[in-house]
Amino acid sequence: MAEPSIYDEIELEDLTYHPSTTLYTYPCPCGDQFEITLQDLRDGEEIAVCPSCSLMIRVIFEPSDLPAGESQKEESTAMAVEMVA
């Protein structure tokens, strides 16, 4: 399968995170926004697409850069409780 044509590579910190929708966005030259979900990033996806045109960007990130999810928060809390006990 051919590598998709990538418009640009953008650092995760340069995208805007919307906690209510767990969506990351970045302005597209067409006037819309590139979009990628937090779950897609956690699943290893790194390509954000613009819903209005054919452009795509590669999101540069480390998994540790992503916000903790509810299950990850619960695991961290459980581990902290075990360490205290």
Short mmCIF file of C-alpha atoms in Angstrom, two decimals:
data_model
loop_
_atom_site.label_atom_id
_atom_site.label_comp_id
_atom_site.label_asym_id
_atom_site.label_seq_id
_atom_site.Cartn_x
_atom_site.Cartn_y
_atom_site.Cartn_z
CA MET A 1 0.00 0.00 0.00
CA ALA A 2 1.35 3.42 -0.94
CA GLU A 3 2.25 5.98 1.71
CA PRO A 4 -0.42 8.71 1.85
CA SER A 5 0.59 12.14 0.61
CA ILE A 6 1.33 14.17 3.75
CA TYR A 7 0.94 17.95 3.60
CA ASP A 8 3.03 18.60 6.73
CA GLU A 9 4.30 17.12 10.00
CA ILE A 10 3.01 18.86 13.13
CA GLU A 11 3.99 18.40 16.79
CA LEU A 12 1.13 17.34 19.08
CA GLU A 13 1.70 20.42 21.25
CA ASP A 14 0.81 22.61 18.24
CA LEU A 15 -2.65 21.03 17.87
CA THR A 16 -5.66 22.22 19.88
CA TYR A 17 -7.20 19.62 22.19
CA HIS A 18 -10.95 19.74 22.84
CA PRO A 19 -11.60 17.73 26.05
CA SER A 20 -15.38 17.64 25.58
CA THR A 21 -15.01 15.79 22.25
CA THR A 22 -11.52 14.27 22.80
CA LEU A 23 -10.63 15.70 19.40
CA TYR A 24 -7.37 17.33 18.34
CA THR A 25 -7.58 19.95 15.59
CA TYR A 26 -5.18 22.03 13.53
CA PRO A 27 -5.99 24.72 10.92
CA CYS A 28 -6.02 23.51 7.32
CA PRO A 29 -5.11 25.89 4.44
CA CYS A 30 -8.58 25.29 2.95
CA GLY A 31 -10.14 27.06 5.96
CA ASP A 32 -11.39 23.95 7.78
CA GLN A 33 -9.53 21.94 10.43
CA PHE A 34 -7.45 18.77 10.37
CA GLU A 35 -8.95 16.35 12.92
CA ILE A 36 -7.79 13.29 14.84
CA THR A 37 -9.30 11.75 17.97
CA LEU A 38 -7.44 11.01 21.16
CA GLN A 39 -8.41 7.33 20.80
CA ASP A 40 -6.93 7.23 17.28
CA LEU A 41 -3.65 8.58 18.66
CA ARG A 42 -3.71 6.02 21.50
CA ASP A 43 -4.30 3.31 18.88
CA GLY A 44 -1.10 4.40 17.09
CA GLU A 45 -2.73 6.39 14.30
CA GLU A 46 -0.71 9.48 13.42
CA ILE A 47 -2.49 10.88 10.35
CA ALA A 48 -4.98 13.72 10.86
CA VAL A 49 -7.31 14.43 7.95
CA CYS A 50 -9.26 17.47 6.85
CA PRO A 51 -12.93 16.62 6.29
CA SER A 52 -13.27 19.33 3.60
CA CYS A 53 -10.30 18.58 1.34
CA SER A 54 -7.80 15.84 0.59
CA LEU A 55 -4.96 17.17 2.75
CA MET A 56 -3.48 15.14 5.61
CA ILE A 57 -0.87 15.88 8.26
CA ARG A 58 1.31 13.56 10.33
CA VAL A 59 1.09 14.22 14.07
CA ILE A 60 4.45 13.85 15.82
CA PHE A 61 4.03 12.63 19.40
CA GLU A 62 5.07 10.17 22.08
CA PRO A 63 2.34 8.12 23.79
CA SER A 64 3.38 9.71 27.09
CA ASP A 65 2.40 13.12 25.62
CA LEU A 66 -1.29 12.12 25.52
CA PRO A 67 -3.68 13.04 28.34
CA ALA A 68 -4.50 10.19 30.72
CA GLY A 69 -7.79 8.45 30.01
CA GLU A 70 -10.31 7.43 32.66
CA SER A 71 -9.02 3.85 32.76
CA GLN A 72 -5.43 5.08 32.98
CA LYS A 73 -6.38 7.44 35.84
CA GLU A 74 -8.08 4.57 37.66
CA GLU A 75 -5.01 2.35 37.21
CA SER A 76 -2.72 5.12 38.50
CA THR A 77 -4.97 5.67 41.52
CA ALA A 78 -5.10 1.93 42.24
CA MET A 79 -1.31 1.69 42.01
CA ALA A 80 -0.90 4.66 44.34
CA VAL A 81 -3.30 3.11 46.87
CA GLU A 82 -1.38 -0.20 46.71
CA MET A 83 1.90 1.62 47.30
CA VAL A 84 0.49 3.42 50.36
CA ALA A 85 -1.07 0.26 51.82
#
